[in-house]
Short mmCIF file of C-alpha atoms in Angstrom, two decimals:
data_model
loop_
_atom_site.label_atom_id
_atom_site.label_comp_id
_atom_site.label_asym_id
_atom_site.label_seq_id
_atom_site.Cartn_x
_atom_site.Cartn_y
_atom_site.Cartn_z
CA MET A 1 -3.96 6.62 -15.14
CA GLU A 2 -3.46 4.91 -11.27
CA HIS A 3 -6.19 4.35 -9.44
CA GLU A 4 -5.50 7.62 -7.06
CA THR A 5 -5.58 9.49 -10.04
CA ILE A 6 -9.00 7.84 -11.71
CA SER A 7 -10.31 8.05 -7.66
CA GLY A 8 -8.84 12.16 -7.10
CA GLN A 9 -10.94 13.47 -10.90
CA TRP A 10 -14.13 11.07 -9.30
CA LEU A 11 -14.26 12.71 -6.48
CA TRP A 12 -13.68 16.10 -7.93
CA GLU A 13 -16.64 15.20 -11.02
CA ASP A 14 -18.97 14.11 -8.65
CA LYS A 15 -21.94 16.73 -8.38
CA SER A 16 -23.66 15.34 -5.60
CA LEU A 17 -20.47 16.83 -3.68
CA GLU A 18 -21.21 20.54 -5.38
CA ARG A 19 -24.22 20.09 -2.41
CA TRP A 20 -22.17 20.22 0.95
CA PHE A 21 -18.26 21.48 0.21
CA THR A 22 -16.28 24.25 -1.62
CA PRO A 23 -14.40 23.70 -4.65
CA GLU A 24 -11.96 24.67 -2.06
CA GLN A 25 -12.70 22.06 -0.45
CA ARG A 26 -13.41 18.80 -2.82
CA GLN A 27 -9.73 20.40 -4.26
CA THR A 28 -8.05 19.27 -0.75
CA MET A 29 -9.62 15.88 -0.57
CA ARG A 30 -8.88 15.39 -4.35
CA GLU A 31 -5.32 15.92 -3.48
CA ALA A 32 -5.46 13.75 -0.72
CA VAL A 33 -6.85 10.22 -2.82
CA GLU A 34 -4.50 11.58 -5.11
CA ASP A 35 -1.57 11.02 -2.41
CA HIS A 36 -2.57 8.57 -1.04
CA ARG A 37 -0.56 5.15 -2.99
CA ALA A 38 2.23 3.83 -1.25
CA SER A 39 5.32 3.87 -3.28
CA ARG A 40 4.64 7.90 -3.79
CA GLN A 41 7.91 9.01 -2.59
CA GLU A 42 6.43 13.25 -1.88
CA PRO A 43 4.80 13.09 1.18
CA PRO A 44 1.23 14.42 0.55
CA ARG A 45 0.33 17.66 0.08
CA ASN A 46 -2.37 18.10 3.29
CA ILE A 47 -2.58 16.60 6.42
CA TYR A 48 -5.89 14.56 4.60
CA GLY A 49 -3.36 12.86 2.88
CA ARG A 50 -1.11 11.61 5.57
CA ILE A 51 -4.70 10.08 6.85
CA VAL A 52 -6.00 9.00 3.87
CA SER A 53 -2.40 6.80 3.29
CA GLU A 54 -2.10 5.53 6.55
CA ALA A 55 -6.39 4.78 6.82
CA ASP A 56 -5.26 3.19 3.50
CA ARG A 57 -2.13 1.04 4.24
CA ASP A 58 -2.85 -2.69 5.60
CA LEU A 59 0.44 -4.05 7.56
CA ASP A 60 -0.67 -6.94 9.14
CA PRO A 61 2.94 -8.84 8.82
CA GLU A 62 0.51 -11.85 8.35
CA ARG A 63 -1.97 -10.80 6.16
CA VAL A 64 1.05 -9.40 3.36
CA VAL A 65 2.60 -12.64 3.25
CA ARG A 66 -0.23 -14.36 2.15
CA ARG A 67 -1.57 -11.94 -0.31
CA MET A 68 1.73 -11.42 -1.86
CA VAL A 69 1.38 -15.66 -1.90
CA GLU A 70 -1.41 -15.35 -3.48
CA TYR A 71 -1.24 -13.56 -5.89
CA SER A 72 1.92 -14.85 -7.15
CA LYS A 73 0.48 -18.27 -7.65
CA ALA A 74 -2.51 -16.74 -9.29
CA HIS A 75 -0.29 -14.73 -11.62
CA TRP A 76 2.13 -17.59 -11.86
CA PRO A 77 1.15 -21.00 -11.16
CA GLN A 78 3.77 -22.61 -12.97
CA TRP A 79 6.20 -21.55 -10.37
CA SER A 80 8.02 -23.42 -7.70
CA ALA A 81 8.03 -22.72 -4.31
CA GLU A 82 11.28 -21.10 -4.69
CA GLU A 83 10.84 -19.20 -7.04
CA HIS A 84 7.71 -17.95 -5.70
CA ILE A 85 9.35 -17.24 -2.44
CA ALA A 86 11.89 -15.47 -4.24
CA ARG A 87 9.71 -12.89 -6.15
CA ILE A 88 8.13 -12.36 -2.80
CA PHE A 89 11.24 -11.22 -1.27
CA ASP A 90 12.25 -9.14 -3.75
CA HIS A 91 8.87 -7.38 -3.22
CA VAL A 92 9.21 -6.71 0.05
CA ARG A 93 12.89 -5.94 0.18
CA ASP A 94 11.32 -3.02 -2.45
CA LYS A 95 8.87 -1.80 -0.77
CA TYR A 96 8.80 -3.11 2.89
CA SER A 97 12.86 -2.46 4.19
CA GLU A 98 14.51 0.55 5.77
CA THR A 99 15.23 1.65 1.80
CA GLY A 100 11.78 0.15 0.42
CA TYR A 101 9.70 3.03 -1.04
CA LEU A 102 6.70 2.44 1.50
CA HIS A 103 7.11 5.38 3.73
CA LEU A 104 4.30 6.03 6.60
CA TRP A 105 3.70 8.75 6.98
CA LEU A 106 1.89 9.49 10.27
CA PRO A 107 2.80 7.95 13.44
CA CYS A 108 0.65 4.75 13.88
CA PRO A 109 1.79 1.97 16.16
CA ARG A 110 -0.34 -0.15 14.04
CA ASN A 111 1.27 0.01 10.70
CA GLU A 112 4.74 1.07 12.34
CA GLN A 113 4.32 -2.50 14.29
CA GLY A 114 3.31 -4.54 11.74
CA LEU A 115 6.32 -2.98 8.58
CA ALA A 116 9.08 -3.81 11.85
CA THR A 117 7.70 -7.33 12.18
CA LEU A 118 8.25 -7.42 7.72
CA ARG A 119 11.74 -6.01 8.31
CA GLU A 120 12.38 -8.81 10.80
CA TRP A 121 11.06 -11.86 8.95
CA LEU A 122 13.48 -10.60 5.69
CA ARG A 123 15.97 -9.72 8.79
CA THR A 124 15.93 -13.50 10.49
CA GLY A 125 14.83 -15.55 7.17
CA GLU A 126 11.49 -16.01 8.59
CA LEU A 127 10.14 -14.28 5.39
CA GLU A 128 10.94 -17.54 3.59
CA GLN A 129 8.40 -19.65 6.56
CA ARG A 130 6.08 -17.51 6.32
CA CYS A 131 5.62 -17.94 2.37
CA ARG A 132 5.90 -21.46 2.65
CA LYS A 133 3.57 -22.10 4.98
CA TYR A 134 0.68 -20.34 2.32
CA LEU A 135 2.31 -22.49 -0.63
#
């Protein structure tokens, strides 16, 4: 199971929530939690899922690149800088490009600007320089 499914299950099974919320309200919350994954291709089932999705996004471009470099170095310490950069470039293209799998489900200027910057860095080659800063 993925983290969003497990989180939805935990929410549903949390008996303390039954004191404050009806089964229908808890089901709506469960769906919102389950639908927030960045790779989800279908829109969230309710407005709360859209809100959770946007709130869960961290599209600060500098932080996104730094975290990708740190992840890559931790998982493949033997790789050269060029290998890390190639992997990160592929990931940014697959996730954040205009044809990538990440969707923004609500207007959110902070997320829209961060996504636009990542796309610009991908187009201009600045992504490589940003990666080298952390390698």
